[in-house]
Amino acid sequence: MLITCTDLLKTYSCEGRMLKAVDSANLTVSKGEFVTILGHSGSGKTTLLSLIGGLTRPDSGTVYIDGIENWQQSDSDLAVMRNRKIGFIFQFASLIPTLTVIENILLPLSFSKSPEGDRGYAMDLLDRVGLADRANNLPGQLSGGQQRRVAIARSFINRPEIILADEPTGDLDEATEDDILALFKEFNQNGVTFLVVTHNRDLAASQQSPRVFNMVQGVLA
Amino acid sequence: MNTGLEKQRNILDYGLMSLWRRKTKNLSVLLVFALVIFLMSSFQFLTGALTDVAQQSLRLAPEITVQKMVAGRQEQIPISYGDKLQEIFGIRRVEPRVWGYHFSTTTGGNITMLGVSSFDPRLETALLHGRLPSGSSAGEVVLGQGVVRDLDLKGRRKFSFFRPELTQKTFTVTGEFKPESELLTADLMVMSIADSRDFFHISETYATDLLVTVANPAEIETIARKIAELLPDTRVVTRPQILKTYNAVFGWRSGFGSVCLLTGLAAFIILAWDKASGMTPEEKREIGILKLLGWQTSDVLAVRFYESFAVSFLALLLGCTLGYVHIAFFDGALFRPVMFGWSVITPHLHLVPVVRFGDVLLVICFTVLPYLAVTIIPAWRAASVPPDSAMR
């Protein structure tokens, strides 16, 4: 198994009450799978993704990525795992506003090799998301949907094994959404594992053999 | 290339680019920071320069000066005390000196009139031009540059002063002291002891003080102690003591000025802290994104360190250079009133800045280190939280 989550629990304090954002979640994902988690806003999908990606520490339970428990690792090992194994696509604008589009895409390479060596690949990814002509623009000069596409291109730059995506097609028009889903499909067929949380039921249908889960009030079913 | 080095190069690259992207803000910080360092380094360099000048000038000062004290005040000392001093083994020579002050109506300041029985030949080297006075009572004098300015002789060589009982005495200028020695000679008028006695009406059996030369300079303190034991009604001042006093005075003045500057420094540090700790949501989000992409807390800190180091190093370079220029080319104009005192006949000496490693280290400790701390600590706090919370 590439991802194994066991009895994951994450609570937040809200107005003196403890809310269970993720409640006893169990999930296993094999290499090359395309997993979709459907749920309404506030159902705990994003928190679950953060727990799996090692961005948030769970109150209890474990997350294993490729056989290694996330929170048994040192801060630096966890960072290396995030950098090498996982590509993140978040629903908020996650670009550095003062870097150009191409610099944003090359940013994850800072620790492995010279980013300039992969500039060609970065341009190729940018072309795949339809923004080759915007390489030297700043994020502020792009629309929300275009910024999302840049973030998608960036998530693939390190050739990760896993893509964790949170509402990846949220701001996209229909045509662009189709292009992005086609891109996901291609990478998935090449062995990349996808774990996508969304409320878009069509997204799962666009992939070859997705596994679909539902999440309601922190409970995964 | 080594991966670790490559990583550091990339982080450095990112940090420098980040500085450049926020160039207006960083340039403002750099200029204010450089100003603070300039003020502080100026004080340090000026203190060093003045101490150096004092050391150079005091080479010609008497090794031991003996003054008679009565009721805590200085009185004229009998010449016969000199004969007693000759009994102490190790004393080579005892010479009387007669000096006093003449009030200058031009500037409202006092001119120090100093009469000595013989002139140290090395004193010739302190002259800008001319010669030392002869030992007669012909009224020959050598003037310090402050007195030259005060008398405004315009090329004339003769001038007159009124004695205390209002008779006139005429003096002839035979030379002037070099401007470099102004710290000690600015208000000085050196003449033969005969002229000095004549002007102040002091009898030949008395002097203002006695100058003692010892055979072995290493014995100065020992002989000074013996003199104090032999003549308990005298005050014995040694050259090292005078030098210490100068150092203490300049150190005190520098310290006083530095304390005043510390207010400005503190204001700058508070401003820097406020700027850095009040990180904007964009800056916090940037840290969150970097961590999301695999940067470690230490990497984020390294970026902030490189940024802060670049700013503070440039500010240090700029501030210290300006401080040097301020002393070397403008003679520390901003701090002259503090460091030179408020005397009416003030020295106009040209200063050569003395840059000591310790002084630069002190400036670094008071400016660069606090700046690094106040900029890195907030970044560390922001980088220590989980990336998703930094991005909310």
XYZ file of C-alpha atoms in Angstrom:
613
model
C 0.000 0.000 0.000
C 1.244 3.447 -0.826
C -1.023 5.273 1.652
C -2.484 3.719 4.781
C -4.551 5.720 7.250
C -5.721 4.059 10.448
C -8.217 5.493 12.942
C -7.348 9.066 12.095
C -8.839 11.597 14.473
C -8.517 15.353 14.303
C -10.486 17.745 16.453
C -10.684 21.534 16.549
C -11.884 23.717 19.357
C -14.739 26.012 18.371
C -16.493 28.269 20.869
C -15.532 25.955 23.711
C -16.727 22.829 21.915
C -14.539 20.191 20.339
C -15.468 19.522 16.735
C -14.327 16.329 15.069
C -13.059 17.394 11.658
C -11.898 13.864 10.879
C -13.431 11.037 12.888
C -11.801 7.594 12.911
C -10.919 7.634 9.228
C -9.455 4.463 7.715
C -8.185 4.512 4.154
C -5.771 2.534 2.028
C -4.574 3.600 -1.398
C -2.478 1.456 -3.705
C 0.139 2.735 -6.081
C -1.408 4.058 -9.305
C -4.923 4.344 -7.919
C -7.203 7.324 -8.483
C -9.169 7.943 -5.297
C -11.882 10.550 -5.066
C -13.404 11.707 -1.799
C -16.697 13.491 -2.235
C -18.246 15.699 0.386
C -19.877 18.986 1.146
C -18.044 22.016 2.334
C -16.996 21.554 5.976
C -17.167 17.791 5.873
C -13.455 17.438 6.777
C -12.059 16.604 3.308
C -9.311 19.232 3.382
C -8.282 18.289 6.926
C -7.984 14.658 5.864
C -5.751 15.695 2.962
C -3.586 17.785 5.334
C -3.231 14.802 7.665
C -2.195 12.504 4.837
C 0.229 15.080 3.429
C 1.925 15.577 6.810
C 0.811 19.170 7.036
C -1.187 18.682 10.242
C -0.539 16.316 13.113
C -3.516 14.071 13.976
C -4.842 13.828 17.540
C -4.635 10.076 17.200
C -4.241 7.449 14.513
C -1.485 6.883 11.989
C -0.672 7.748 8.401
C 1.822 5.599 6.539
C 3.243 6.782 3.227
C 5.172 4.072 1.417
C 5.573 2.192 4.714
C 6.823 5.108 6.761
C 4.681 6.686 9.478
C 4.442 10.433 8.872
C 4.862 11.671 12.418
C 7.571 9.208 13.380
C 9.812 11.115 10.999
C 11.898 14.128 11.873
C 10.831 17.553 10.663
C 13.464 17.405 7.948
C 12.516 13.903 6.771
C 8.867 14.920 6.643
C 9.829 17.964 4.580
C 11.865 15.798 2.221
C 8.894 13.442 1.848
C 6.592 16.340 1.015
C 9.126 17.618 -1.460
C 9.980 14.364 -3.215
C 6.929 12.098 -2.939
C 3.918 14.389 -2.916
C 2.558 17.059 -5.209
C 0.006 19.352 -3.564
C -2.838 21.154 -5.257
C -4.771 23.276 -2.797
C -8.004 25.123 -3.251
C -6.562 28.456 -2.142
C -4.085 30.407 -4.221
C -0.821 28.837 -3.194
C 1.584 30.736 -5.419
C 4.275 33.087 -4.157
C 3.008 36.446 -5.386
C 6.447 37.948 -5.951
C 7.761 35.081 -8.092
C 6.952 34.729 -11.774
C 4.893 31.794 -13.005
C 7.947 29.812 -14.140
C 9.813 30.584 -10.892
C 6.807 29.330 -8.900
C 6.794 26.099 -10.854
C 10.536 25.572 -10.365
C 10.427 26.364 -6.643
C 10.017 22.736 -5.386
C 13.260 21.818 -7.171
C 15.339 24.081 -4.985
C 16.478 21.204 -2.791
C 17.096 18.410 -5.187
C 18.958 19.867 -8.106
C 19.511 23.013 -10.092
C 16.036 24.294 -11.024
C 17.416 25.564 -14.323
C 18.034 21.957 -15.388
C 14.292 21.286 -15.427
C 13.197 24.540 -17.007
C 12.278 22.663 -20.203
C 10.032 20.252 -18.277
C 8.466 23.191 -16.433
C 7.701 24.906 -19.737
C 6.221 21.644 -21.039
C 3.909 21.399 -17.997
C 2.973 25.035 -18.403
C 2.107 24.314 -22.012
C -0.031 21.357 -20.893
C -2.105 23.631 -18.673
C -2.381 26.175 -21.478
C -0.235 28.916 -19.994
C 3.035 28.699 -21.919
C 2.762 32.337 -22.910
C 2.398 33.494 -19.300
C 5.674 32.062 -17.983
C 7.105 35.421 -17.010
C 3.937 36.905 -15.565
C 3.425 37.399 -11.846
C 0.507 35.531 -10.225
C -1.266 38.828 -9.649
C -1.498 39.224 -13.411
C -3.418 35.940 -13.756
C -7.025 35.064 -13.053
C -7.955 32.685 -10.195
C -8.396 29.801 -12.638
C -5.036 30.482 -14.287
C -3.330 30.550 -10.892
C -4.928 27.181 -10.143
C -3.493 25.809 -13.389
C -0.026 27.075 -12.465
C -0.351 25.334 -9.069
C -1.338 22.134 -10.900
C 1.712 22.396 -13.173
C 3.900 22.989 -10.117
C 2.560 19.885 -8.369
C 3.981 17.693 -11.159
C 7.429 19.321 -11.442
C 9.159 16.980 -8.976
C 7.680 13.915 -10.703
C 5.923 12.897 -7.443
C 4.418 9.465 -6.750
C 1.335 10.982 -5.123
C -0.840 13.949 -6.010
C -3.020 15.304 -3.208
C -5.560 17.631 -4.752
C -8.191 19.755 -3.029
C -10.940 20.893 -5.386
C -8.479 21.022 -8.302
C -11.045 22.143 -10.846
C -12.894 24.593 -8.624
C -12.169 27.802 -10.521
C -11.890 26.346 -14.004
C -14.189 26.748 -16.955
C -15.539 23.616 -18.592
C -12.979 23.403 -21.416
C -10.011 23.935 -19.145
C -11.443 21.482 -16.643
C -11.536 18.847 -19.368
C -7.894 19.551 -20.237
C -6.833 19.267 -16.602
C -8.776 16.035 -16.072
C -7.146 14.645 -19.214
C -3.770 15.578 -17.786
C -4.622 13.820 -14.517
C -5.697 10.760 -16.446
C -2.445 10.674 -18.378
C -0.288 10.967 -15.276
C -2.466 8.391 -13.504
C -1.980 5.953 -16.383
C 1.758 6.534 -16.012
C 1.600 5.333 -12.384
C 1.007 8.499 -10.404
C -1.396 7.979 -7.486
C -4.158 10.556 -7.079
C -6.126 11.383 -3.967
C -8.617 14.075 -4.867
C -11.171 15.673 -2.583
C -14.006 17.448 -4.333
C -17.705 18.016 -4.410
C -17.620 17.580 -8.217
C -19.118 14.164 -8.978
C -18.151 14.417 -12.657
C -14.463 14.492 -11.759
C -14.450 10.887 -10.626
C -16.444 9.820 -13.663
C -13.808 11.283 -15.972
C -11.114 8.885 -14.744
C -10.553 5.315 -15.811
C -11.255 3.271 -12.678
C -11.685 5.551 -9.711
C -12.466 4.552 -6.173
C -14.952 6.935 -4.699
C -15.533 7.680 -1.015
C -17.995 9.976 0.659
C -17.190 12.090 3.656
C -19.923 13.360 5.942
C -19.174 15.299 9.137
C -15.675 13.893 9.379
C -16.663 10.305 8.776
C -15.313 8.546 5.706
C -17.566 5.986 4.078
C 27.998 20.037 -7.254
C 27.510 18.821 -3.674
C 23.754 18.648 -2.965
C 24.076 20.499 0.340
C 25.998 23.321 -1.303
C 23.566 23.369 -4.211
C 20.694 23.632 -1.744
C 22.339 26.500 0.131
C 23.050 28.224 -3.173
C 19.389 27.899 -4.133
C 18.257 29.202 -0.742
C 20.693 32.109 -1.003
C 19.456 32.768 -4.505
C 15.862 32.786 -3.285
C 16.755 35.097 -0.372
C 18.549 37.609 -2.580
C 15.732 37.536 -5.117
C 13.280 38.070 -2.292
C 15.290 41.098 -1.166
C 15.273 42.485 -4.673
C 11.530 41.941 -5.067
C 10.903 44.054 -1.969
C 13.587 46.543 -2.854
C 11.770 49.704 -1.757
C 11.090 48.401 1.737
C 14.551 46.887 2.082
C 16.292 49.991 0.782
C 14.480 52.081 3.395
C 15.544 49.701 6.156
C 19.095 49.677 4.788
C 19.353 53.475 4.815
C 17.971 53.891 8.346
C 20.163 51.049 9.566
C 23.241 52.544 7.883
C 22.470 55.878 9.541
C 22.382 54.268 12.993
C 25.662 52.452 12.319
C 27.204 55.624 10.903
C 26.443 57.532 14.111
C 27.706 54.763 16.331
C 30.867 54.031 14.345
C 31.634 57.748 14.112
C 31.733 57.903 17.896
C 33.966 54.873 18.091
C 36.351 56.055 15.379
C 36.454 59.582 16.817
C 37.272 58.271 20.283
C 40.018 56.117 18.786
C 41.408 59.046 16.804
C 41.429 61.389 19.808
C 43.030 58.808 22.062
C 45.655 58.259 19.395
C 46.343 61.979 19.082
C 46.573 62.268 22.865
C 49.057 59.399 22.983
C 51.159 60.949 20.241
C 51.105 64.391 21.820
C 51.813 63.184 25.338
C 55.069 61.657 24.200
C 56.526 65.100 24.907
C 54.743 65.620 28.206
C 56.802 65.539 31.437
C 57.231 62.105 32.931
C 56.349 63.308 36.429
C 54.844 66.624 37.505
C 55.033 67.695 41.164
C 52.665 70.368 42.478
C 52.381 71.761 45.995
C 48.984 71.488 47.589
C 47.630 73.626 50.404
C 44.117 73.045 51.678
C 43.342 71.003 48.614
C 44.338 73.798 46.245
C 47.444 74.117 44.143
C 49.978 76.646 45.438
C 53.369 77.797 44.183
C 56.055 75.248 44.953
C 59.417 76.300 46.426
C 62.372 75.629 44.137
C 64.103 74.084 47.174
C 61.765 71.097 46.846
C 63.722 70.282 43.705
C 66.896 69.880 45.732
C 65.127 67.392 48.005
C 63.971 65.411 44.980
C 67.526 65.044 43.734
C 68.112 62.760 46.714
C 65.882 60.106 45.174
C 67.908 57.598 43.227
C 66.745 57.311 39.613
C 65.787 60.934 39.072
C 67.850 62.380 36.252
C 66.639 65.968 36.218
C 64.247 68.326 38.036
C 63.119 71.489 36.285
C 60.808 74.235 37.458
C 57.870 75.350 35.347
C 55.824 78.515 35.643
C 52.455 78.757 34.023
C 49.165 80.546 34.332
C 46.149 81.733 32.424
C 45.634 84.938 30.521
C 42.049 85.929 29.857
C 41.491 86.703 26.207
C 39.063 89.575 25.777
C 38.616 88.625 22.111
C 37.055 85.259 22.672
C 36.331 85.355 26.376
C 38.508 82.246 26.846
C 41.740 81.593 28.713
C 45.139 81.239 27.044
C 47.564 78.968 28.873
C 50.937 80.683 29.189
C 53.645 78.138 29.909
C 57.240 78.954 30.821
C 59.890 76.241 30.958
C 63.547 76.423 31.945
C 64.754 74.339 29.020
C 63.163 73.045 25.873
C 63.201 69.382 24.971
C 64.809 69.241 21.493
C 62.066 66.782 20.478
C 59.632 69.672 20.864
C 61.068 71.029 17.589
C 59.290 68.192 15.816
C 55.947 69.509 17.102
C 56.508 72.866 15.395
C 54.752 73.687 12.165
C 57.394 76.289 11.411
C 59.823 78.575 13.221
C 61.952 77.729 16.241
C 61.642 77.333 19.968
C 62.120 80.456 22.112
C 65.532 81.272 23.512
C 66.005 81.014 27.251
C 66.187 84.789 27.721
C 63.419 87.121 28.820
C 63.177 88.690 25.389
C 59.516 87.747 25.109
C 59.858 85.004 22.484
C 56.930 82.620 22.288
C 55.613 79.626 20.341
C 51.846 79.606 19.846
C 49.269 76.872 19.496
C 46.942 77.124 16.519
C 43.985 78.094 18.697
C 45.901 81.094 20.074
C 47.010 82.050 16.549
C 43.365 82.124 15.481
C 42.359 83.952 18.632
C 44.991 86.693 18.306
C 44.347 87.030 14.577
C 47.897 88.317 14.004
C 47.564 88.394 10.201
C 51.298 87.835 9.659
C 52.483 90.174 12.436
C 55.074 88.674 14.728
C 54.654 90.966 17.726
C 51.753 91.456 20.093
C 51.238 92.671 23.642
C 49.383 91.471 26.718
C 48.620 93.327 29.891
C 50.187 91.961 33.053
C 47.898 91.511 36.051
C 48.857 94.971 37.325
C 48.059 96.407 33.846
C 51.576 97.053 32.550
C 52.238 95.826 29.037
C 54.540 93.023 27.971
C 55.359 92.500 24.336
C 55.877 89.064 22.847
C 57.491 87.949 19.603
C 56.230 84.858 17.832
C 59.098 82.547 16.878
C 57.021 79.556 15.839
C 53.675 77.762 15.797
C 52.724 74.268 16.896
C 51.477 71.816 14.297
C 47.704 71.466 13.935
C 48.046 67.728 14.683
C 48.993 68.574 18.262
C 46.055 70.913 18.799
C 44.415 68.602 21.265
C 47.125 69.645 23.750
C 48.508 72.861 22.264
C 45.445 74.729 20.917
C 45.324 77.252 23.790
C 49.041 77.098 24.571
C 51.634 79.876 24.520
C 55.091 78.499 25.331
C 57.903 80.790 26.458
C 61.027 80.792 28.590
C 60.539 80.530 32.334
C 62.103 83.981 32.686
C 59.362 85.497 30.524
C 56.703 83.625 32.415
C 58.044 84.817 35.786
C 58.199 88.316 34.408
C 54.619 88.214 33.173
C 53.049 86.619 36.261
C 55.371 88.237 38.794
C 56.501 84.979 40.319
C 59.794 85.102 42.238
C 62.775 82.941 41.284
C 62.468 80.918 44.482
C 59.075 79.568 43.423
C 57.547 77.805 40.467
C 54.053 76.588 39.551
C 55.249 73.002 39.457
C 58.356 70.880 39.097
C 58.981 68.568 36.166
C 60.847 65.386 36.946
C 62.705 63.315 34.362
C 63.667 59.786 35.387
C 66.550 57.715 34.140
C 64.452 54.638 33.471
C 60.902 55.227 32.186
C 59.881 51.846 33.592
C 60.486 53.306 37.053
C 58.093 56.233 36.691
C 55.433 54.874 39.040
C 57.986 53.760 41.654
C 59.703 57.113 41.702
C 56.353 58.919 41.793
C 55.486 56.941 44.912
C 58.840 57.841 46.494
C 58.259 61.525 45.734
C 54.826 61.381 47.342
C 56.392 59.814 50.442
C 59.214 62.349 50.562
C 56.993 65.383 49.950
C 53.605 64.565 51.427
C 52.270 68.068 50.805
C 52.539 67.617 47.041
C 50.463 66.105 44.289
C 52.460 63.838 41.975
C 51.077 63.307 38.487
C 52.683 60.853 36.069
C 52.454 60.787 32.274
C 50.605 57.442 32.227
C 48.085 58.966 34.646
C 47.504 61.912 32.306
C 47.046 59.512 29.415
C 44.597 57.472 31.479
C 42.704 60.639 32.307
C 42.467 61.528 28.609
C 41.275 58.011 27.819
C 38.750 58.199 30.627
C 37.478 61.602 29.491
C 37.118 60.532 25.857
C 35.681 57.210 26.948
C 33.183 58.986 29.165
C 32.205 61.449 26.463
C 31.978 58.686 23.895
C 29.923 56.637 26.323
C 27.643 59.573 27.019
C 27.143 60.173 23.310
C 26.636 56.475 22.681
C 23.989 56.293 25.391
C 22.156 59.149 23.658
C 22.480 57.260 20.376
C 21.194 54.103 21.993
C 17.798 55.748 22.122
C 17.856 55.998 18.339
C 19.202 52.479 18.083
C 16.477 51.173 20.361
C 13.870 52.965 18.253
C 15.286 51.295 15.148
C 15.314 47.858 16.763
C 11.718 48.315 17.946
C 10.762 49.394 14.424
C 12.541 46.368 12.938
C 10.889 44.080 15.488
C 7.506 45.598 14.773
C 8.071 45.177 11.052
C 9.292 41.616 11.372
C 6.980 40.337 14.107
C 3.979 41.947 12.533
C 4.423 39.683 9.518
C 1.771 40.324 6.956
C -0.666 37.519 6.103
C 1.083 37.343 2.701
C 4.452 36.762 4.350
C 3.001 34.096 6.650
C 1.294 32.480 3.685
C 4.587 32.529 1.768
C 6.243 30.634 4.630
C 3.326 28.178 4.622
C 3.646 27.606 0.879
C 7.395 27.075 1.154
C 6.883 24.481 3.877
C 4.144 22.860 1.834
C 6.613 22.475 -1.022
C 9.120 20.728 1.191
C 11.096 23.525 2.747
C 12.106 22.880 6.324
C 11.894 25.342 9.192
C 15.668 25.682 9.003
C 15.450 26.518 5.283
C 12.928 29.272 5.932
C 15.197 30.606 8.678
C 18.181 30.384 6.351
C 16.365 32.530 3.785
C 15.499 35.111 6.424
C 19.064 34.958 7.754
C 20.565 35.559 4.315
C 18.165 38.453 3.750
C 18.867 40.030 7.137
C 22.580 39.367 6.875
C 22.755 40.987 3.441
C 20.888 44.066 4.692
C 22.883 44.359 7.905
C 26.231 43.663 6.229
C 25.584 46.307 3.589
C 24.392 48.714 6.295
C 27.516 47.950 8.338
C 29.755 48.541 5.334
C 27.965 51.730 4.362
C 27.654 53.034 7.937
C 31.298 52.358 8.847
C 32.537 53.861 5.569
C 30.476 56.982 6.168
C 31.745 57.057 9.763
C 35.327 56.868 8.498
C 34.718 59.621 5.939
C 33.025 61.727 8.618
C 36.154 61.589 10.791
C 38.808 61.619 8.046
C 37.374 64.359 5.845
C 35.019 66.289 8.123
C 36.959 65.867 11.381
C 33.933 64.393 13.127
C 32.024 67.659 12.679
C 28.780 66.239 14.092
C 30.297 65.224 17.407
C 33.001 67.842 17.919
C 31.051 69.731 20.602
C 30.577 66.534 22.589
C 34.030 65.076 22.197
C 36.179 68.238 22.264
C 34.344 69.886 25.137
C 32.830 73.349 25.253
C 36.028 75.371 25.720
C 36.097 78.727 23.960
C 39.454 78.091 22.342
C 38.612 74.742 20.862
C 41.118 72.596 18.979
C 40.742 72.469 15.207
C 42.989 69.478 14.794
C 42.734 67.203 11.788
C 41.938 63.663 12.842
C 43.014 60.379 11.364
C 40.350 57.769 12.163
C 41.574 54.773 14.104
C 39.653 51.612 13.212
C 40.154 48.937 15.811
C 38.715 45.447 15.491
C 37.204 45.796 18.966
C 35.341 48.975 17.974
C 33.879 47.355 14.861
C 32.934 44.310 16.942
C 31.177 46.572 19.427
C 29.218 48.230 16.616
C 28.290 44.790 15.268
C 27.156 43.641 18.732
C 24.945 46.675 19.225
C 23.459 46.861 15.741
C 23.838 43.812 13.502
C 23.177 41.119 16.102
C 19.981 42.700 17.513
C 18.738 43.261 13.949
C 19.386 39.640 13.011
C 17.585 38.525 16.172
C 14.513 40.702 15.694
C 14.098 39.626 12.096
C 14.812 35.925 12.457
C 12.864 35.159 15.662
C 9.434 36.094 14.218
C 10.229 34.098 11.064
C 11.177 31.152 13.247
C 7.871 31.436 15.107
C 5.952 31.601 11.848
C 7.945 28.740 10.344
C 7.483 26.511 13.380
C 3.722 26.218 13.022
C 2.260 23.561 10.682
C 2.178 24.823 7.085
C -1.554 24.578 6.699
C -2.184 26.862 9.684
C 0.330 29.384 8.361
C -1.654 29.493 5.129
C -5.104 29.992 6.640
